[in-house]
Structure formats: structure tokens, C-alpha cells
């Protein structure tokens, strides 16, 4: 708001209540002119204008005032003046305005003004108000410009003397500048040191997280078994077409792509189809080979192509970020010969340096086979998966002529290994760490399995799964070699072994070790099973139905043969520890070759006693197929057999049986010893036979 006029202390340009004078707090509100010059110091703005005090009258004015008072006293009332003389007297006289005073207004409690108004600023001349007059012109146009400047400077001022650029800086100024520069350098060094320390801590933490998340040793390739040396002859890539292919081979130039084999990297090799609308269907054959690199050669992938068509466009690309190697083969090509088909033969070789470690390995093919070569030593922290549509999946096997039975053909170290194919076969030797999952649709499975030690940092069961629809299954674990060994638990490390094998129409033949669970089933296939129980010695002291090992077989029309060997008693306390040496086994001394650990053996001491096998829960079912069982002599428990029309024959030394049932059902109940094992056999028309231990003479 404008300041009050000198002739009207209660006048204002506006009636805005916040800008009015407040008699309650004694402050003036800020003027609009000084609002722009306010500062955070809250210093009042005093205009640099000196005005005369209208209350101070001159001598002539005093004389006229005295004469005027005399006339008033003599006349007894106000003197009436001529309008012209009144107007002229207004120009000469300067009395205080008689404007009525406005009623007081209440200001906010904390609305103290920041700037002070100019003292006695004159009001502008208004022709409509005849009772007010002014001596000075408006403050906006009067005086010199500097008179409008505030007397108090709002900007902060330095208390030191002004610097002289002509003089050199003093020692104190030079010292302050040096200290400032040192502080800046120290800050920069501190920031850099913090970044370096943070990077080191991040690397250490990430390395620890990687190891702990996989629950493995610093290097997953920690196998006590020696590995066979790689083959020296890798074989030439030779054109071998089928009878339907035109025999005019064209060799394409080799193509090479470098790989990054580190624990933080994945490797995926994928074969896909490139759709083409017209042309003849292209016959594709070949293989993907995982082969050990020669000496210190780097890791790479080599592509070799032979075809009877010179213009087949095969895409071979590598995504460096994900390390995905993609091989795209056209489904159809333009072809002019009707008698013979267009064919292409491919070999994709992954050269892997010894003891290479990846995060994960994934191979997916359509028509191409997948072959693992002898002498390969590599590992994957997060699992290995090999899939094919029609190609076979093969690995080298343990040769029967090998004198050193501990030598393995290769090392593919990963806690989880998955082998899946549709119509292809699965062949070779495969390690069993925590999971070995083999699955086919119509392909056969013929594998040998090598049990591996448990991971002490992440104890898990050794799970062995096999699935096939119409393919036959043949799996073999080294049971015979382990039974003849001085320390059978060196061949089968102490851990929980589970087996689950299922087919639709394929036969199953398996020699496997079992701890807590074994299940075998087929619709129409035959079962020929040999089981070696590897049991925890703590089961001898605790009889609980929830901890009983279980063995189940189930067929519809297939025949069942099951043979259970004398169990291997061990202790989970030996997991991760060293196995004490023992005197080599001599088959001529009559000592029992089986390792027996009783419940009192805290450090896996060897006992020649044979505890009762009294905690197995087994069930064998069939519809029309026969069931034949051979159980060990140490088995003790209860027997229950049920059949509609099948024959029943149960024998064993110390086995007592009772026959029940009537014309349409046959039931046998039996018991051997004082154990708590349970054996249940059920058929509809299939015959039943069981021999527990030796025959009763």
C-alpha cells in the first residue's frame, strides 16, 4: 500500500485491511514499493526522502492564525469567508486535514510489518476533494532519483577492507587458498577411495552369494575319480547320405565362433527351423559334439556343413550377451530333381577347455544328435539340460576292458542333469549328483549310473528319474563292484537314494541302490529289478512308519521280478568326512563283505553282525502278470498276499504262513521274526511266488 499522506495520516490508496495501520501492534505494513527490496534480514525500509513538517508554521502564518482566532473570538463563531479568498488561503495555508478518522482495525497477531512507511508523504491533488490540499507533489515524481533509495542497505556487506587488485595477496589469503585446494583434493581422494572399497566389497559379496546359492564347493569340479584321457583321433567330417539323398556333396567353408567359459556365463546351443513357403523338404542329419579342447586352446564353436545343394542358407549366430548359439536351418529349399531329395549334414563342435565352469549349459536340437566325448572335464553351477526331438543323446561309457575301475569316461559336474528326447535314444554313462532325470517318448534308455557324494553345504537326496512311453529302460548302477569292494560305501557314498522309473509299454531292467523310496511301474512292460538298500543305521533304533523305506512295483499285464540284496548299513554322520581305512576284503576268509554299521557306531566302525532288516514297507501289484520275489534272509516282518485266480507260493526259513479265503479269493498271511517290515502282494489272475532268505529244508 502507499504511505499515509502528510495531510491525512489515516488516508490510504485502498481499504485493504492487511495494509492498514494497526493500533494494537504499532507496526506498519510493507509498502508495495519496498516489497521487491525485502531481504531475509527483515530490516525496515526507510525512504531516502526529507520532507518538511507541516506542523512547523512560519511567522506570517502565525500572525494570520492569531488574527483568525481574534476574529473568531470577537464574532462568537466561525468567520465566513469569500470562496475566492478561501481558495487562495488554501494555497497559502497548510493546516492539518480534517478528514474523519477511520475506526481501528485488528491486524493479525504475527503480521508485523517489515518496511516502515515514508514520513509524512503528501497525498496527490484531487479536484473532487476540496477540503484536502497538499504542499508537495507526489513522491513518485518529486526530488532526485536517489531520494527514493532506502537509507538502509539490505544486501549483506563484508566487514573486511576492500581488496586492492594492484597489491599482491597477503600470506593469510595464500594460506586460505592452499587449505581450500587441499580440502578439495582430500574430498576427491575420499570419494575415489570409497568407490574402490565399495567395488571390492561388491565383488566379494557377489562371489560369496554365488557360492552359497549353489551350495557347492569353490569349484564344482571336485571329483575323486580320475578321468580317461581324451581320444587323439577326432574323426573327419565325412559325407554319409541316406539312400534318398542325391549323392553330389558340396562342402561349405568352416565357421568359427569364440566362447566365454566363465562361472557367470551361460551357454545355450539351439537348433531351430526357418520357415520357407515353397520347395522340397530338406533332410537334416548330423550332431552336436561337446569335446575337450586340445592343450590350452580357447573355447569356441566350430560349424561344418556338407550338402548336395549349393545354395542352402544356414544361419549361424551368437548372442554375445546371453551366449546363445542359434543354428537356423530352412525347412524347404528349391529343388528340381524329383528322384532324389535335398539333404544337409551338419557337425557343430563345442571345444571346451579342461575344467571349464559355466553357470548353466543348455542344448536343444531337432534332428541333430548330441554326443559327449571322452575326456571332457567341465561343470555347471545351475544345472545341465540336453534335449532333442529325434536325435540320440549319447555319452561315453565305462569300458569292460578297463583295468582301473575307478576311472570314469568323463566329468560332467552339475548337481542337476536333465536328458530329454522324443524319439531318440539315450545311451552311455551319466553321473548322479542330486538329480538325474532321463525322459523319452519312444526312444530307448540304456545307461550306466555313477553315484556321487552329497554336497555337505546343501544336503539333498540323490534322485534318479526315468520316464518313457514306449521305449525300453535299462539302467545299471555298480552294485556288484560295490559288494566286492573292501569299502562298499566308497562306491555308494552315504546319502539318501531315491529311484522312480515308469514306462507305458516298455520293459524295465534296473540294478539300483535305494534308501528311502523306490517305485517301478509299467502298463504292459515287464519289470526285472535288483535293489540294494543303502540304509541309515539310525533306523535300527527308531521304528516309525513315517521313516520306513518303501518299495513299490505296479504293472497291468507285465511280469514282475524283484530281487532285494542284503542292505548296506551306513551312517549319515560320515557325509563330508573321511572314511577310515579298512583291511581289504579277502573272499577266502569267510568274512561277510557287507558293511554293517550298528546304532552304537558313532564313527562308522565296522561290525560283522547282521542286524534284522525290519523296517521296509514293500508292495507289489499286478493284474494279469506274474509276481516273483526274492528277499534277503535278514528281512523280518509281516506278509499279506491276495489273489483272485492266480497261484500262490511263499517260502523261507523261519516263515510261518496261514491260508485264508474262499472259492473266489485267496489270502495268505505270514510272519518272519520279530521285525516290523511289511510285504504286500496283490494280483488278479497273475501267479505269486516269494522266497525270503533260504528255503526251509
XYZ file of C-alpha atoms in Angstrom, residues 104-500:
397
model
C -9.332 0.970 14.250
C -8.959 -2.407 12.581
C -7.491 -5.532 14.070
C -4.316 -6.867 12.461
C -3.143 -10.467 12.641
C -1.202 -11.333 15.748
C 2.053 -12.117 13.948
C 1.585 -9.912 10.878
C 4.349 -7.498 11.842
C 5.383 -5.215 9.001
C 8.801 -5.449 7.510
C 9.151 -1.955 5.988
C 8.375 1.412 7.552
C 6.339 3.939 5.592
C 7.845 7.247 4.449
C 7.326 10.022 6.944
C 4.539 12.475 6.048
C 4.264 11.597 2.387
C 1.911 14.149 0.777
C -1.285 12.965 -0.831
C -1.927 13.585 -4.502
C -4.079 16.504 -5.560
C -7.679 15.573 -6.166
C -10.066 18.010 -7.772
C -13.072 16.295 -6.219
C -11.924 16.727 -2.613
C -11.897 20.427 -1.815
C -11.238 20.053 1.912
C -7.772 18.466 1.354
C -4.786 20.195 -0.072
C -1.104 19.341 -0.412
C 2.078 21.306 -0.195
C 4.364 18.885 -2.070
C 3.967 16.889 -5.229
C 3.730 13.090 -5.366
C 6.695 11.194 -4.017
C 6.818 9.250 -7.250
C 7.836 12.359 -9.205
C 9.399 14.663 -6.676
C 13.073 15.061 -5.817
C 16.100 13.285 -7.226
C 16.075 9.572 -8.097
C 18.476 8.688 -5.306
C 15.959 10.082 -2.821
C 13.757 7.049 -3.488
C 16.559 4.671 -2.463
C 16.352 3.166 1.046
C 18.644 4.526 3.707
C 19.370 1.017 4.981
C 21.088 -1.363 2.602
C 19.541 -4.857 2.587
C 22.391 -6.776 0.976
C 24.979 -8.324 3.309
C 28.195 -6.363 3.499
C 31.693 -7.545 4.158
C 33.300 -6.293 7.361
C 36.798 -6.509 5.908
C 38.514 -3.817 3.977
C 38.062 -3.846 0.222
C 40.669 -5.752 -1.732
C 43.104 -3.945 -3.911
C 43.794 -5.832 -7.135
C 47.002 -3.895 -7.681
C 48.540 -5.321 -4.495
C 49.693 -8.998 -4.220
C 47.614 -11.245 -1.905
C 48.739 -11.490 1.658
C 50.192 -14.594 3.215
C 46.917 -15.214 5.012
C 44.961 -15.216 1.739
C 47.517 -17.501 0.118
C 47.286 -19.860 3.101
C 43.473 -19.934 2.911
C 43.579 -20.685 -0.823
C 46.045 -23.537 -0.274
C 43.901 -25.014 2.506
C 40.824 -24.815 0.276
C 42.646 -26.622 -2.520
C 43.860 -29.280 -0.057
C 40.292 -29.830 1.170
C 39.065 -30.292 -2.398
C 41.822 -32.814 -3.088
C 41.017 -34.651 0.105
C 37.350 -34.820 -0.839
C 38.201 -36.198 -4.279
C 40.567 -38.774 -2.781
C 37.951 -39.758 -0.204
C 35.308 -40.258 -2.884
C 37.661 -42.346 -5.044
C 38.710 -44.460 -2.063
C 35.055 -45.030 -1.168
C 34.270 -46.159 -4.712
C 37.210 -48.584 -4.735
C 36.244 -50.064 -1.364
C 32.610 -50.372 -2.444
C 33.637 -52.186 -5.646
C 35.832 -54.643 -3.748
C 33.091 -55.359 -1.205
C 30.555 -55.874 -4.009
C 32.832 -58.353 -5.768
C 33.441 -60.287 -2.556
C 29.734 -60.323 -1.705
C 28.722 -61.443 -5.198
C 31.294 -64.231 -5.121
C 30.038 -65.371 -1.719
C 26.427 -65.208 -2.889
C 27.205 -67.283 -5.973
C 28.865 -69.969 -3.920
C 26.259 -70.046 -1.190
C 23.315 -70.029 -3.585
C 24.560 -73.132 -5.335
C 25.669 -74.740 -2.118
C 28.757 -76.150 -3.730
C 32.467 -76.083 -3.244
C 34.542 -73.196 -4.646
C 34.921 -75.309 -7.756
C 32.122 -77.728 -8.698
C 34.669 -79.924 -10.452
C 35.825 -81.809 -7.399
C 35.703 -85.471 -8.316
C 37.912 -88.093 -6.738
C 37.610 -90.338 -9.767
C 40.297 -89.980 -12.407
C 39.073 -89.162 -15.908
C 40.009 -91.090 -19.015
C 42.260 -89.228 -21.457
C 40.591 -87.691 -24.499
C 40.683 -89.508 -27.801
C 43.514 -88.401 -30.076
C 41.610 -89.043 -33.270
C 38.613 -86.740 -33.541
C 37.485 -88.170 -36.838
C 36.981 -86.401 -40.133
C 33.653 -84.982 -41.143
C 32.665 -87.298 -43.999
C 29.605 -87.163 -46.220
C 27.317 -90.073 -45.355
C 23.962 -89.565 -47.068
C 20.961 -91.819 -46.829
C 19.593 -93.654 -49.849
C 17.052 -90.953 -50.553
C 19.691 -88.199 -50.845
C 21.314 -87.103 -54.093
C 24.959 -88.104 -53.849
C 26.629 -84.878 -55.009
C 28.211 -83.384 -51.879
C 29.201 -79.735 -51.579
C 31.471 -78.809 -48.658
C 30.830 -75.401 -47.122
C 33.637 -73.364 -45.512
C 34.112 -73.884 -41.778
C 32.798 -71.213 -39.463
C 34.194 -70.490 -36.007
C 32.762 -68.532 -33.050
C 34.639 -67.835 -29.800
C 33.006 -68.643 -26.455
C 33.348 -67.190 -22.976
C 33.566 -70.051 -20.471
C 33.190 -68.482 -17.030
C 31.047 -69.324 -13.970
C 28.987 -66.190 -14.538
C 28.114 -67.060 -18.145
C 25.529 -69.409 -19.631
C 25.892 -71.397 -22.818
C 22.904 -72.369 -24.951
C 23.076 -74.210 -28.271
C 19.712 -74.262 -30.027
C 18.672 -75.642 -33.425
C 15.596 -74.025 -34.961
C 13.688 -74.171 -38.248
C 13.494 -71.335 -40.753
C 10.111 -71.477 -42.453
C 10.052 -71.397 -46.265
C 6.753 -71.417 -48.153
C 7.793 -73.292 -51.302
C 10.198 -76.049 -52.200
C 11.142 -79.571 -51.216
C 11.555 -80.667 -47.600
C 15.188 -80.657 -46.567
C 16.558 -83.810 -44.926
C 18.763 -82.837 -41.971
C 21.271 -85.060 -40.181
C 24.335 -84.515 -38.064
C 25.392 -83.968 -34.495
C 26.293 -81.512 -31.764
C 29.538 -82.588 -30.099
C 30.819 -81.492 -26.677
C 34.536 -82.186 -26.905
C 37.590 -81.355 -24.765
C 39.832 -78.712 -26.309
C 43.369 -79.605 -27.227
C 46.018 -78.467 -24.740
C 45.482 -74.769 -23.981
C 43.239 -73.978 -26.926
C 40.493 -71.406 -26.243
C 36.817 -72.244 -26.096
C 34.952 -71.952 -29.372
C 32.238 -73.485 -31.542
C 33.001 -74.848 -34.983
C 30.361 -75.365 -37.680
C 30.904 -77.811 -40.541
C 28.307 -78.275 -43.291
C 28.095 -80.680 -46.247
C 25.105 -80.649 -48.595
C 24.031 -81.744 -52.047
C 22.612 -78.259 -52.577
C 24.960 -75.312 -53.061
C 22.516 -72.568 -52.108
C 21.243 -73.694 -48.692
C 21.235 -70.669 -46.395
C 22.054 -71.786 -42.846
C 22.104 -69.031 -40.229
C 24.737 -69.402 -37.538
C 24.578 -66.604 -34.953
C 25.853 -65.895 -31.451
C 24.192 -63.550 -28.980
C 27.198 -62.320 -27.021
C 25.119 -61.014 -24.129
C 23.262 -64.278 -23.412
C 25.792 -66.520 -25.222
C 23.009 -68.179 -27.196
C 24.278 -70.015 -30.251
C 21.403 -70.376 -32.703
C 21.503 -72.603 -35.760
C 18.654 -71.916 -38.212
C 18.059 -74.469 -40.957
C 15.436 -73.926 -43.694
C 12.560 -76.360 -43.735
C 12.318 -76.342 -47.551
C 14.598 -75.489 -50.465
C 14.086 -75.073 -54.181
C 14.756 -78.420 -55.832
C 14.469 -79.585 -59.428
C 15.278 -83.294 -59.139
C 12.288 -85.490 -58.337
C 14.155 -88.774 -57.870
C 16.469 -87.731 -55.016
C 15.887 -85.410 -52.076
C 17.907 -82.389 -50.931
C 19.991 -83.226 -47.869
C 22.312 -81.416 -45.488
C 24.752 -82.860 -42.976
C 25.917 -80.728 -40.046
C 28.501 -81.084 -37.296
C 28.556 -78.436 -34.587
C 31.506 -78.917 -32.229
C 31.900 -77.095 -28.918
C 35.571 -77.156 -27.910
C 35.700 -76.920 -24.097
C 38.969 -76.331 -22.197
C 39.635 -78.690 -19.308
C 37.888 -77.820 -16.032
C 35.764 -75.119 -17.605
C 32.906 -73.895 -15.425
C 29.659 -72.337 -16.627
C 26.613 -71.113 -14.802
C 24.352 -73.357 -16.904
C 24.542 -75.465 -20.062
C 21.521 -75.902 -22.326
C 21.456 -77.830 -25.629
C 18.291 -78.170 -27.736
C 18.213 -79.864 -31.123
C 15.621 -81.167 -33.552
C 17.187 -83.723 -35.899
C 20.770 -83.452 -34.664
C 22.279 -85.952 -32.223
C 24.107 -84.800 -29.097
C 27.369 -86.539 -28.225
C 29.602 -86.061 -25.191
C 33.183 -87.072 -25.942
C 35.552 -88.987 -23.673
C 37.962 -86.951 -21.577
C 35.634 -83.976 -21.126
C 36.009 -82.223 -17.764
C 33.567 -79.382 -17.182
C 30.971 -78.214 -14.686
C 27.809 -76.136 -14.476
C 26.658 -74.422 -11.309
C 22.981 -74.134 -12.178
C 22.300 -77.377 -13.997
C 22.746 -79.092 -17.375
C 19.855 -79.711 -19.772
C 20.108 -81.622 -23.058
C 17.002 -82.000 -25.242
C 16.378 -83.372 -28.710
C 13.342 -84.127 -30.839
C 14.530 -87.071 -32.931
C 18.252 -87.078 -32.287
C 20.026 -89.515 -29.987
C 21.815 -88.364 -26.844
C 24.984 -90.326 -26.205
C 27.853 -90.255 -23.730
C 30.911 -92.494 -23.434
C 30.552 -95.491 -21.166
C 32.889 -97.364 -18.861
C 34.727 -99.947 -20.892
C 34.688 -103.507 -19.619
C 38.350 -103.939 -20.573
C 39.419 -101.044 -18.335
C 41.718 -102.370 -15.608
C 41.184 -99.364 -13.344
C 37.506 -99.467 -12.447
C 37.691 -96.070 -10.726
C 38.416 -94.270 -13.989
C 35.350 -92.508 -15.352
C 35.000 -91.698 -19.066
C 34.344 -88.002 -18.467
C 33.222 -85.500 -15.833
C 30.054 -83.503 -16.348
C 29.797 -81.994 -12.889
C 26.433 -80.484 -12.035
C 24.068 -81.083 -9.163
C 21.155 -81.448 -11.606
C 21.333 -83.125 -15.035
C 18.320 -83.483 -17.337
C 18.326 -85.608 -20.505
C 15.122 -85.450 -22.591
C 14.365 -86.733 -26.082
C 11.245 -87.649 -28.047
C 12.123 -90.436 -30.477
C 15.848 -90.522 -29.882
C 17.713 -92.976 -27.669
C 19.703 -92.192 -24.524
C 22.939 -94.131 -24.145
C 26.126 -94.020 -22.105
C 27.356 -93.348 -18.591
C 25.944 -90.457 -16.537
C 26.824 -89.194 -13.044
C 24.215 -88.948 -10.284
C 24.721 -85.951 -8.008
C 21.405 -84.564 -6.711
C 19.199 -85.212 -9.756
C 19.496 -87.341 -12.885
C 16.314 -87.008 -14.952
C 16.058 -89.071 -18.165
C 12.936 -88.950 -20.312
C 11.953 -90.277 -23.746
C 8.737 -90.792 -25.664
C 9.565 -93.695 -27.948
C 13.313 -93.818 -27.535
C 15.118 -96.473 -25.532
C 17.211 -95.780 -22.438
C 20.387 -97.789 -21.876
C 22.580 -96.118 -19.294
C 25.058 -96.744 -16.545
C 24.900 -94.503 -13.498
C 27.746 -93.376 -11.258
C 26.694 -92.292 -7.721
C 28.439 -89.138 -6.483
C 28.899 -87.729 -2.951
C 26.414 -85.389 -1.350
C 27.149 -81.697 -1.073
C 27.844 -81.105 2.659
C 26.748 -77.473 2.353
C 23.384 -78.436 0.836
C 22.393 -81.995 1.739
C 19.811 -83.302 -0.722
C 18.662 -86.772 -1.821
C 20.150 -88.393 -4.896
C 17.048 -88.541 -7.119
C 17.057 -90.798 -10.175
C 14.051 -90.422 -12.513
C 13.408 -92.285 -15.761
C 10.298 -91.878 -17.938
C 9.420 -93.459 -21.282
C 6.204 -94.126 -23.162
C 7.041 -96.983 -25.499
C 10.785 -97.177 -25.094
C 12.529 -99.810 -23.033
C 14.596 -98.833 -19.982
C 17.832 -100.445 -18.903
C 19.803 -98.800 -16.107
C 22.763 -100.194 -14.253
C 24.478 -98.976 -11.104
C 27.714 -100.657 -9.920
C 26.111 -102.991 -7.373
C 28.359 -105.998 -7.991
C 31.553 -103.963 -7.813
C 30.410 -102.272 -4.599
C 29.569 -105.577 -2.918
C 33.008 -106.943 -3.708
C 34.808 -103.793 -2.575
C 36.566 -103.559 0.794
C 34.559 -100.419 1.495
C 31.206 -100.556 -0.289
C 30.397 -97.058 0.956
C 33.222 -95.749 -1.204
C 31.300 -96.916 -4.264
C 27.999 -95.625 -2.903
C 28.656 -92.513 -0.785
C 26.391 -92.284 2.284
C 23.266 -90.375 1.276
C 19.548 -90.791 0.577
C 18.999 -92.563 -2.770
C 15.560 -92.419 -4.408
C 14.506 -94.120 -7.660
C 11.396 -93.588 -9.785
